[in-house]
Short mmCIF file of C-alpha atoms in Angstrom, two decimals:
data_model
loop_
_atom_site.label_atom_id
_atom_site.label_comp_id
_atom_site.label_asym_id
_atom_site.label_seq_id
_atom_site.Cartn_x
_atom_site.Cartn_y
_atom_site.Cartn_z
CA MET A 30 -8.84 13.74 -20.04
CA LYS A 31 -12.21 13.40 -18.33
CA PHE A 32 -10.46 12.90 -14.99
CA LEU A 33 -8.68 16.26 -15.24
CA ARG A 34 -11.87 18.08 -16.20
CA ASP A 35 -14.19 16.58 -13.66
CA LYS A 36 -12.11 16.17 -10.51
CA ASN A 37 -10.86 18.90 -8.24
CA GLN A 38 -7.48 20.57 -8.09
CA LEU A 39 -6.55 18.54 -5.02
CA VAL A 40 -6.19 15.32 -7.02
CA ILE A 41 -4.36 17.02 -9.89
CA ALA A 42 -1.91 18.57 -7.43
CA SER A 43 -1.37 15.18 -5.78
CA LEU A 44 -0.61 13.50 -9.08
CA PHE A 45 1.83 16.24 -10.05
CA ILE A 46 3.67 16.28 -6.71
CA PHE A 47 4.04 12.51 -6.45
CA GLY A 48 4.99 12.08 -10.07
CA LEU A 49 7.71 14.73 -9.69
CA THR A 50 8.84 13.31 -6.34
CA GLY A 51 9.13 9.80 -7.70
CA LEU A 52 11.19 10.98 -10.66
CA CYS A 53 13.49 13.00 -8.38
CA PHE A 54 14.02 9.94 -6.16
CA VAL A 55 14.94 7.85 -9.20
CA ILE A 56 17.13 10.40 -11.01
CA PHE A 57 18.73 12.22 -8.03
CA PRO A 58 18.79 9.73 -5.10
CA GLU A 59 21.81 11.30 -3.35
CA GLY A 60 20.50 14.86 -3.51
CA SER A 61 17.01 13.73 -2.44
CA PHE A 62 18.44 11.93 0.57
CA GLN A 63 20.51 14.94 1.67
CA ILE A 64 17.43 17.18 1.61
CA ILE A 65 15.46 14.63 3.64
CA HIS A 66 18.33 14.20 6.12
CA THR A 67 18.78 17.93 6.76
CA THR A 68 15.06 18.52 7.22
CA SER A 69 14.65 15.52 9.54
CA VAL A 70 17.36 16.81 11.89
CA TRP A 71 15.54 20.12 12.16
CA VAL A 72 12.15 18.47 12.77
CA ARG A 73 13.50 16.15 15.47
CA SER A 74 15.19 18.97 17.37
CA LEU A 75 12.10 21.17 17.45
CA PHE A 76 9.15 18.79 17.49
CA GLY A 77 10.40 15.45 18.84
CA GLN A 78 8.65 15.78 22.18
CA LEU A 79 5.41 16.70 20.42
CA TYR A 80 5.18 13.17 19.02
CA LEU A 81 5.45 11.68 22.52
CA VAL A 82 2.87 13.94 24.15
CA LEU A 83 0.49 13.58 21.22
CA GLY A 84 0.64 9.77 21.36
CA LEU A 85 -0.22 9.66 25.05
CA CYS A 86 -3.00 12.24 24.74
CA ILE A 87 -4.64 10.36 21.88
CA CYS A 88 -4.67 7.11 23.88
CA LEU A 89 -6.36 8.81 26.83
CA TYR A 90 -8.74 10.76 24.59
CA LEU A 91 -10.02 7.62 22.85
CA LEU A 92 -10.66 5.88 26.15
CA VAL A 93 -12.66 8.88 27.39
CA ILE A 94 -14.78 8.89 24.20
CA ALA A 95 -15.29 5.12 24.30
CA PHE A 96 -16.58 5.02 27.88
CA SER A 97 -18.60 8.23 27.69
CA PRO A 98 -22.23 8.33 26.48
CA LEU A 99 -20.82 9.33 23.07
CA GLY A 100 -19.38 5.82 22.73
CA LYS A 101 -22.86 4.34 22.26
CA LYS A 102 -23.35 6.18 18.97
CA LYS A 103 -23.73 3.77 16.05
CA LEU A 104 -21.74 4.31 12.88
CA GLY A 105 -24.40 4.10 10.20
CA SER A 106 -27.57 2.05 10.04
CA GLY A 107 -28.10 -1.67 9.78
CA LYS A 108 -25.93 -4.58 10.87
CA PRO A 109 -22.13 -4.59 10.50
CA GLU A 110 -21.08 -5.50 6.95
CA TYR A 111 -18.37 -7.93 8.05
CA SER A 112 -18.05 -10.58 10.72
CA THR A 113 -15.85 -9.75 13.70
CA LEU A 114 -13.19 -12.19 12.50
CA SER A 115 -13.02 -10.74 8.97
CA TRP A 116 -13.11 -7.21 10.41
CA LEU A 117 -10.14 -7.91 12.69
CA ALA A 118 -8.26 -9.78 9.95
CA MET A 119 -8.57 -6.94 7.44
CA MET A 120 -7.74 -4.37 10.12
CA TYR A 121 -4.62 -6.18 11.28
CA SER A 122 -3.35 -7.07 7.80
CA THR A 123 -3.62 -3.45 6.75
CA GLY A 124 -2.43 -1.88 9.99
CA MET A 125 0.68 -3.93 10.79
CA GLY A 126 1.31 -6.54 8.15
CA ALA A 127 4.88 -6.96 6.97
CA GLY A 128 6.29 -4.93 9.86
CA ILE A 129 5.65 -7.66 12.42
CA ILE A 130 7.85 -10.03 10.42
CA LEU A 131 10.54 -7.43 9.86
CA ARG A 132 10.86 -6.65 13.58
CA ALA A 133 9.71 -9.96 15.12
CA VAL A 134 13.18 -11.00 16.29
CA HIS A 135 15.44 -8.02 15.80
CA GLU A 136 13.64 -5.48 17.99
CA PRO A 137 13.10 -7.54 21.18
CA VAL A 138 16.71 -8.76 21.07
CA PHE A 139 18.05 -5.28 20.37
CA MET A 140 16.10 -3.80 23.27
CA MET A 141 17.48 -6.48 25.58
CA GLN A 142 21.07 -6.00 24.46
CA GLN A 143 21.06 -2.20 24.01
CA PRO A 144 18.32 -0.82 26.28
CA GLY A 145 19.41 2.80 26.06
CA ILE A 146 18.79 3.37 29.78
CA GLU A 147 19.68 1.79 33.11
CA ILE A 148 17.04 -0.93 33.35
CA LEU A 149 15.36 -1.98 36.58
CA ARG A 150 13.64 -5.09 35.23
CA PRO A 151 15.12 -8.31 33.81
CA GLU A 152 16.61 -7.84 30.34
CA GLN A 153 13.99 -9.98 28.61
CA ILE A 154 11.05 -8.19 30.22
CA HIS A 155 12.51 -4.80 29.35
CA GLY A 156 13.05 -5.87 25.75
CA PHE A 157 9.49 -7.08 25.37
CA GLU A 158 8.05 -4.09 27.20
CA MET A 159 9.78 -1.65 24.83
CA THR A 160 8.68 -3.63 21.79
CA PHE A 161 5.10 -3.76 23.10
CA TYR A 162 5.23 -0.01 23.67
CA HIS A 163 6.29 0.71 20.10
CA TRP A 164 3.82 -1.74 18.51
CA GLY A 165 0.89 -1.65 20.89
CA PHE A 166 -1.71 0.71 22.27
CA THR A 167 -0.28 4.02 21.02
CA ALA A 168 0.25 2.74 17.49
CA TRP A 169 -3.33 1.55 17.27
CA ALA A 170 -4.56 4.72 18.97
CA PHE A 171 -3.26 6.75 16.03
CA TYR A 172 -5.13 4.42 13.69
CA GLY A 173 -8.25 4.44 15.85
CA LEU A 174 -8.37 8.22 16.01
CA PHE A 175 -8.43 8.66 12.25
CA ALA A 176 -10.76 5.69 11.81
CA LEU A 177 -13.14 7.45 14.17
CA PHE A 178 -12.85 10.72 12.25
CA ILE A 179 -13.56 9.09 8.91
CA ALA A 180 -16.35 6.81 10.15
CA TYR A 181 -18.05 9.85 11.67
CA LEU A 182 -17.82 11.78 8.40
CA LEU A 183 -18.98 8.85 6.26
CA PHE A 184 -21.73 7.27 8.33
CA ILE A 185 -23.02 9.97 10.68
CA LYS A 186 -22.43 13.26 8.84
CA ASN A 187 -22.83 11.70 5.36
CA GLU A 188 -19.82 13.65 4.10
CA ASN A 189 -16.95 12.44 1.94
CA ILE A 190 -13.64 11.45 3.54
CA GLN A 191 -11.83 14.79 3.33
CA LEU A 192 -10.63 15.55 6.85
CA SER A 193 -11.01 19.29 6.34
CA HIS A 194 -14.74 18.70 6.99
CA LEU A 195 -13.79 18.34 10.66
CA LEU A 196 -12.99 22.07 10.63
CA PRO A 197 -16.26 23.59 9.35
CA LYS A 198 -15.34 27.15 10.28
CA LEU A 199 -12.54 27.16 7.71
CA SER A 200 -14.21 28.97 4.84
CA ASN A 201 -11.09 29.55 2.75
CA PRO A 202 -11.07 26.86 0.01
CA VAL A 203 -7.32 27.21 -0.51
CA VAL A 204 -6.65 26.38 3.16
CA THR A 205 -8.99 23.39 3.18
CA LYS A 206 -7.44 22.01 -0.02
CA CYS A 207 -3.96 22.43 1.44
CA ILE A 208 -5.05 20.49 4.55
CA ASP A 209 -6.42 17.64 2.45
CA LEU A 210 -3.32 17.67 0.24
CA LEU A 211 -1.09 17.34 3.32
CA VAL A 212 -3.14 14.34 4.46
CA ILE A 213 -2.67 12.66 1.07
CA LEU A 214 1.06 13.48 1.04
CA THR A 215 1.55 11.94 4.46
CA THR A 216 -0.51 8.89 3.53
CA VAL A 217 1.43 8.16 0.36
CA PHE A 218 4.84 8.59 1.97
CA GLY A 219 3.80 6.31 4.82
CA VAL A 220 2.61 3.61 2.44
CA VAL A 221 5.59 3.70 0.10
CA SER A 222 8.00 3.73 3.05
CA ALA A 223 6.45 0.57 4.49
CA VAL A 224 6.33 -1.13 1.10
CA ALA A 225 9.96 -0.23 0.36
CA LEU A 226 11.00 -1.72 3.70
CA GLY A 227 8.91 -4.81 3.05
CA ILE A 228 10.38 -5.32 -0.42
CA ARG A 229 13.85 -4.92 1.04
CA GLN A 230 13.10 -7.69 3.56
CA VAL A 231 11.62 -10.01 0.93
CA GLU A 232 14.79 -9.38 -1.05
CA GLY A 233 16.81 -10.23 2.06
CA GLY A 234 14.83 -13.44 2.52
CA ILE A 235 15.37 -14.55 -1.07
CA ASN A 236 19.09 -13.75 -0.82
CA PHE A 237 19.18 -15.72 2.44
CA VAL A 238 17.62 -18.76 0.75
CA VAL A 239 19.76 -18.72 -2.41
CA GLY A 240 22.94 -17.80 -0.54
CA SER A 241 23.91 -14.83 -2.71
CA ARG A 242 22.95 -11.21 -3.24
CA LEU A 243 20.63 -10.46 -6.12
CA GLY A 244 20.70 -6.75 -6.91
CA ILE A 245 18.44 -4.07 -8.28
CA ILE A 246 16.80 -6.43 -10.79
CA LEU A 247 15.32 -8.42 -7.89
CA SER A 248 14.01 -5.24 -6.23
CA LEU A 249 12.43 -4.11 -9.48
CA SER A 250 10.89 -7.53 -10.11
CA LEU A 251 9.41 -7.69 -6.59
CA CYS A 252 8.04 -4.17 -6.93
CA VAL A 253 6.32 -5.02 -10.22
CA LEU A 254 4.93 -8.31 -8.85
CA ILE A 255 3.54 -6.81 -5.63
CA PHE A 256 1.94 -3.80 -7.30
CA SER A 257 0.44 -5.88 -10.12
CA LEU A 258 -1.19 -8.32 -7.68
CA ALA A 259 -2.27 -5.49 -5.36
CA LEU A 260 -3.90 -3.59 -8.20
CA PHE A 261 -5.74 -6.73 -9.29
CA SER A 262 -6.93 -7.36 -5.71
CA SER A 263 -8.03 -3.75 -5.24
CA ILE A 264 -10.00 -3.75 -8.48
CA LYS A 265 -11.79 -6.91 -7.31
CA GLY A 266 -13.01 -4.83 -4.33
CA LEU A 267 -13.31 -5.33 -0.58
CA ARG A 268 -15.37 -8.51 -0.51
CA LYS A 269 -13.83 -10.40 -3.43
CA GLY A 270 -10.25 -9.17 -3.16
CA ILE A 271 -9.00 -7.53 0.02
CA ARG A 272 -11.12 -9.53 2.47
CA HIS A 273 -10.07 -12.93 1.09
CA LEU A 274 -6.40 -11.97 0.92
CA SER A 275 -6.52 -10.61 4.49
CA ASN A 276 -8.05 -13.85 5.77
CA ILE A 277 -5.33 -15.85 4.00
CA ASN A 278 -2.65 -13.64 5.54
CA ILE A 279 -4.01 -14.07 9.05
CA SER A 280 -4.28 -17.85 8.58
CA LEU A 281 -0.64 -18.09 7.45
CA THR A 282 0.38 -15.78 10.32
CA LEU A 283 -1.25 -18.09 12.84
CA VAL A 284 0.47 -21.11 11.26
CA LEU A 285 3.88 -19.42 11.52
CA LEU A 286 3.16 -18.27 15.07
CA ALA A 287 2.12 -21.79 16.14
CA TYR A 288 5.26 -23.20 14.51
CA VAL A 289 7.49 -20.90 16.59
CA ILE A 290 5.53 -21.46 19.82
CA PHE A 291 5.70 -25.25 19.57
CA ASN A 292 9.46 -25.11 18.95
CA THR A 293 9.97 -22.96 22.06
CA ASP A 294 9.31 -23.22 25.79
CA VAL A 295 5.57 -22.46 25.81
CA GLY A 296 5.50 -21.78 29.55
CA LEU A 297 8.29 -19.25 29.23
CA ILE A 298 6.53 -17.52 26.34
CA PHE A 299 3.34 -16.95 28.31
CA SER A 300 5.28 -15.99 31.44
CA ASN A 301 7.14 -13.31 29.46
CA PHE A 302 3.88 -12.28 27.80
CA TYR A 303 2.12 -11.71 31.12
CA GLU A 304 5.03 -10.00 32.90
CA SER A 305 5.75 -7.69 29.96
CA ILE A 306 2.13 -6.56 29.60
CA LEU A 307 2.00 -5.86 33.33
CA ALA A 308 5.24 -3.88 33.11
CA LEU A 309 3.92 -1.88 30.15
CA ILE A 310 0.73 -0.94 31.98
CA GLN A 311 2.68 0.08 35.10
CA ASP A 312 5.22 2.15 33.15
CA PHE A 313 2.98 3.48 30.40
CA ILE A 314 2.86 7.14 31.47
CA PRO A 315 6.61 7.72 32.12
CA LEU A 316 7.44 5.58 29.09
CA SER A 317 5.12 7.65 26.90
CA LEU A 318 6.73 10.91 28.05
CA ALA A 319 10.35 9.58 28.25
CA ILE A 320 10.71 10.77 31.84
CA GLY A 321 11.96 9.26 35.11
CA ASN A 322 13.48 5.82 34.57
CA PHE A 323 12.74 6.14 30.85
CA ASP A 324 14.68 9.32 30.12
CA PHE A 325 16.21 8.07 26.88
CA ARG A 326 18.93 9.79 24.91
CA GLU A 327 17.86 11.91 21.96
CA GLU A 328 19.60 9.52 19.57
CA PHE A 329 17.60 6.55 20.88
CA LEU A 330 14.30 8.42 20.65
CA SER A 331 15.07 9.55 17.10
CA ASP A 332 15.97 6.06 15.93
CA TRP A 333 13.05 4.36 17.63
CA THR A 334 10.13 6.18 19.30
CA TYR A 335 10.05 9.37 17.19
CA TYR A 336 10.38 7.23 14.09
CA TYR A 337 7.63 4.83 15.13
CA TRP A 338 5.22 7.57 16.11
CA ALA A 339 5.89 9.32 12.80
CA PHE A 340 5.33 6.00 11.01
CA TRP A 341 2.01 5.30 12.73
CA LEU A 342 0.91 8.89 12.09
CA ALA A 343 1.83 8.60 8.43
CA TRP A 344 -0.22 5.41 8.15
CA ALA A 345 -3.09 6.71 10.28
CA PRO A 346 -5.19 8.42 7.56
CA PHE A 347 -4.80 5.50 5.14
CA THR A 348 -5.39 2.79 7.76
CA GLY A 349 -8.04 4.88 9.48
CA ILE A 350 -10.01 5.33 6.28
CA PHE A 351 -9.83 1.63 5.58
CA ILE A 352 -10.86 0.66 9.13
CA ALA A 353 -13.71 3.17 8.99
CA ARG A 354 -14.88 1.79 5.65
CA ILE A 355 -15.16 -1.75 7.07
CA SER A 356 -16.68 -0.63 10.40
CA LYS A 357 -20.12 0.48 9.25
CA GLY A 358 -22.77 -0.71 11.68
CA LYS A 359 -20.52 -0.84 14.72
CA SER A 360 -20.69 1.59 17.63
CA ILE A 361 -17.98 4.13 18.42
CA ARG A 362 -17.17 2.13 21.55
CA GLU A 363 -16.81 -1.12 19.57
CA LEU A 364 -14.58 0.59 17.04
CA ILE A 365 -12.25 2.13 19.63
CA LEU A 366 -11.93 -0.88 21.91
CA GLY A 367 -11.65 -3.29 18.98
CA VAL A 368 -8.85 -1.24 17.44
CA LEU A 369 -6.97 -0.62 20.69
CA ILE A 370 -7.07 -3.98 22.43
CA VAL A 371 -7.34 -6.99 20.11
CA PRO A 372 -4.62 -6.11 17.58
CA SER A 373 -2.28 -4.97 20.38
CA LEU A 374 -2.62 -8.29 22.22
CA GLY A 375 -2.02 -10.16 18.98
CA SER A 376 1.18 -8.23 18.37
CA PHE A 377 2.32 -8.78 21.97
CA LEU A 378 1.97 -12.56 21.64
CA TRP A 379 3.77 -12.50 18.29
CA PHE A 380 6.79 -10.57 19.57
CA THR A 381 6.95 -12.56 22.80
CA SER A 382 7.03 -15.86 20.92
CA PHE A 383 9.70 -14.88 18.42
CA GLY A 384 11.75 -12.95 20.98
CA THR A 385 11.68 -15.76 23.54
CA ALA A 386 12.74 -18.25 20.88
CA ALA A 387 15.66 -16.00 19.88
CA VAL A 388 16.83 -15.59 23.49
CA GLU A 389 16.68 -19.34 24.06
CA LEU A 390 18.89 -19.90 21.02
CA ILE A 391 21.41 -17.31 22.24
CA ASN A 392 21.45 -18.68 25.80
CA SER A 393 21.96 -22.24 24.55
CA GLU A 394 24.82 -20.95 22.33
CA LEU A 395 23.24 -22.39 19.21
CA VAL A 396 23.69 -18.94 17.66
CA SER A 397 25.93 -16.04 18.59
CA SER A 398 24.65 -12.99 20.47
CA PHE A 399 25.09 -11.01 17.22
CA ALA A 400 23.09 -13.41 15.03
CA PHE A 401 20.02 -11.20 14.99
CA ASN A 402 21.66 -7.80 14.43
CA ASP A 403 20.55 -7.49 10.80
CA VAL A 404 16.92 -6.39 10.81
CA PHE A 405 16.29 -7.76 7.31
CA SER A 406 17.54 -11.29 8.01
CA ALA A 407 16.99 -11.77 11.77
CA THR A 408 13.64 -13.55 11.44
CA PHE A 409 14.97 -15.88 8.76
CA VAL A 410 18.03 -16.73 10.88
CA LEU A 411 15.71 -17.73 13.73
CA LEU A 412 13.40 -19.88 11.62
CA GLU A 413 16.32 -21.71 10.03
CA GLN A 414 17.32 -23.10 13.45
CA PHE A 415 14.09 -25.10 13.84
CA PRO A 416 13.08 -28.41 12.26
CA PHE A 417 11.92 -27.88 8.66
CA GLY A 418 13.31 -24.36 9.00
CA PHE A 419 13.83 -23.96 5.25
CA TYR A 420 10.10 -24.33 4.66
CA ALA A 421 9.34 -21.92 7.49
CA VAL A 422 11.59 -19.33 5.82
CA ILE A 423 9.70 -19.82 2.54
CA LEU A 424 6.40 -19.42 4.41
CA ALA A 425 7.65 -16.20 6.02
CA ILE A 426 8.66 -14.82 2.62
CA LEU A 427 5.25 -15.69 1.14
CA LEU A 428 3.55 -14.11 4.14
CA LEU A 429 5.63 -10.95 3.67
CA VAL A 430 4.54 -10.74 0.05
CA GLY A 431 0.92 -11.31 1.06
CA PHE A 432 1.03 -8.54 3.67
CA LEU A 433 2.64 -6.14 1.21
CA ILE A 434 -0.03 -6.87 -1.38
CA THR A 435 -2.74 -6.26 1.24
CA SER A 436 -1.17 -2.97 2.31
CA VAL A 437 -0.80 -1.74 -1.26
CA ASP A 438 -4.27 -2.80 -2.41
CA SER A 439 -5.81 -1.14 0.65
CA ALA A 440 -3.81 2.02 -0.06
CA ILE A 441 -4.93 2.05 -3.69
CA TYR A 442 -8.53 1.61 -2.55
CA VAL A 443 -8.31 4.39 0.03
CA LEU A 444 -6.53 6.89 -2.20
CA SER A 445 -9.10 6.20 -4.90
CA MET A 446 -11.75 7.23 -2.39
CA PHE A 447 -9.93 10.56 -2.10
CA SER A 448 -10.07 11.13 -5.84
CA ASP A 449 -13.51 9.61 -6.50
CA LEU A 450 -15.16 11.72 -3.82
CA THR A 451 -18.75 10.88 -4.62
CA LYS A 452 -18.33 7.14 -4.03
CA ILE A 453 -17.55 4.81 -1.13
CA ASN A 454 -16.72 2.20 -3.74
CA PRO A 455 -14.31 4.01 -6.11
CA SER A 456 -14.04 3.18 -9.78
CA SER A 457 -11.32 1.04 -11.33
CA TYR A 458 -10.14 4.06 -13.30
CA HIS A 459 -9.00 5.80 -10.12
CA LYS A 460 -7.39 2.61 -8.80
CA TRP A 461 -5.25 2.36 -11.94
CA ILE A 462 -4.05 5.94 -11.50
CA TRP A 463 -3.05 5.49 -7.85
CA GLY A 464 -1.57 2.05 -8.43
CA ILE A 465 0.81 3.37 -11.09
CA LEU A 466 1.68 6.45 -9.05
CA LEU A 467 2.43 4.48 -5.86
CA PHE A 468 4.60 2.12 -7.91
CA LEU A 469 6.64 5.03 -9.26
CA VAL A 470 7.23 6.63 -5.85
CA THR A 471 8.05 3.27 -4.22
CA LEU A 472 10.55 2.46 -6.95
CA GLY A 473 12.15 5.86 -6.42
CA PHE A 474 12.36 5.24 -2.72
CA LEU A 475 14.15 1.94 -3.30
CA MET A 476 16.65 3.87 -5.40
CA ILE A 477 17.33 6.21 -2.48
CA GLY A 478 18.12 3.25 -0.25
CA LYS A 479 20.45 1.66 -2.78
CA PHE A 480 22.28 4.56 -4.39
CA SER A 481 22.17 7.47 -1.94
CA GLY A 482 24.11 8.44 1.16
CA ALA A 483 21.73 6.31 3.26
CA SER A 484 23.39 3.29 4.83
CA ASP A 485 20.19 1.40 4.08
CA VAL A 486 16.63 1.97 2.96
CA LEU A 487 15.62 1.81 6.65
CA GLU A 488 17.62 4.96 7.38
CA ALA A 489 15.98 6.79 4.49
CA VAL A 490 12.53 5.67 5.69
CA GLN A 491 13.16 6.88 9.24
CA LYS A 492 14.20 10.32 8.08
CA LEU A 493 11.46 10.81 5.52
CA LEU A 494 8.63 9.81 7.84
CA ILE A 495 9.75 12.13 10.62
CA VAL A 496 9.53 14.96 8.08
CA SER A 497 6.39 13.98 6.20
CA SER A 498 4.24 13.27 9.27
CA LEU A 499 4.94 16.57 11.05
CA ALA A 500 2.09 18.40 9.34
CA LEU A 501 -0.34 15.66 10.32
CA ALA A 502 0.90 15.72 13.92
CA LEU A 503 0.17 19.44 14.09
CA LEU A 504 -3.20 19.07 12.34
CA SER A 505 -4.29 16.29 14.71
CA ILE A 506 -4.95 18.81 17.47
CA PRO A 507 -7.51 20.98 15.60
CA PHE A 508 -9.00 17.79 14.11
CA ILE A 509 -9.63 16.42 17.61
CA ILE A 510 -11.19 19.69 18.78
CA GLY A 511 -13.40 20.02 15.70
CA PHE A 512 -14.50 16.39 15.84
CA THR A 513 -15.32 16.50 19.56
CA LEU A 514 -17.41 19.66 19.26
CA SER A 515 -19.26 18.30 16.24
CA LEU A 516 -19.93 14.92 17.90
CA ILE A 517 -21.24 16.59 21.08
CA ARG A 518 -23.54 18.87 19.06
CA HIS A 519 -24.84 15.91 17.08
CA HIS A 520 -25.39 13.90 20.27
CA ASN A 521 -27.23 16.77 21.98
CA SER A 522 -29.43 17.40 18.93
CA LYS A 523 -30.53 13.76 18.95
CA GLN A 524 -31.24 13.98 22.69
CA ASP A 525 -33.52 16.95 22.10
#
């Protein structure tokens, strides 16, 4: 009971809420889904446009900070703890991970076949441009913003990672604890949503290989396996566990990417890559505001852009804390530009390669135009068409599991930092608590997808994240103001 005596009410409240939520998901999946569905409709109707405006403003804000004199400020003393390659590998494995396999084929093809607007560019370029938009600069801007907040608190202000410290004029302890509780709530729901989706795709891959559907026992087994390995990796720590696993993930990702590229028209891949990036840069402002030629229907925005922005927001505190933790010794400018540019370009090449390969297969009539409609099997269908495709499918499944383990172990590490507030390196005791709790909520979320009114776990994820990330979207504005004022004061005091 030492934990309950020594730690603050914030952690106790988190444990209670998530324990109760997980049990409700498991015991009452249909009722839980209906509550989430009703609330998500209300949030989308009132605050949908807020997500779009916020995403664009954060991108522009980070660029201003990076290229201003404030960007020269170093995050902590000494040399960076990790090499640039390890830093980028850990960042990318935690920030995107399993999602790039889930959407690698399905999203580019979907955007080509069902653009949602009257398109002015070739179908392929539009499809890649939209996919780049959802997975590129804005996504990483959300991550970069919170990474900047946390790095500033940890390495410049020497505070702990509670984001309420960005609002020093809030003297009411109840309000500050509520703010920090909302951050934790959003973080956990974002993590378990991504893990539930990832487990569902691993399940789809295994079913694809064996040629039959294995039910809830497979989902439970995968959940136990992933959380057990993630907890072990997290307990080993950043250097011995998470860093090595992240490097393995990136190596396998590059192998799979090279396999697809060399089985496709390489010239066409890089032509699409270049043209789509150029189109994204040209259209970025109207695309970000859904105006002009990009005035999408509300249904499209809800299913795609609102959902993605809510997803990135939900992951932003968790990913931001992790990126901040591994960025000690870098400058603010290095952090921002590293987060915004390198991972985005990596994702663009990934989606271009898989998407171009899928279009070539459709155009050559080796597969039907509907072959990639199922988001959970689309990537496996593509890989199976190539030489040694069976082994490529196995590699993709292993890579999915590796990314999920990395995401979960990073989440356990970060949430343990929330509860073990006096330490950058949290104790194993806290990791055990968060590992078990995340497992319970994730298992409950899988139950919602299988036994509720949701047509699939993806639908449940979309609705929950739009709801759970709203508070963080609203809090982002005062966080930005408080951080900017504090950074300027700190900069001016050093100048004096």
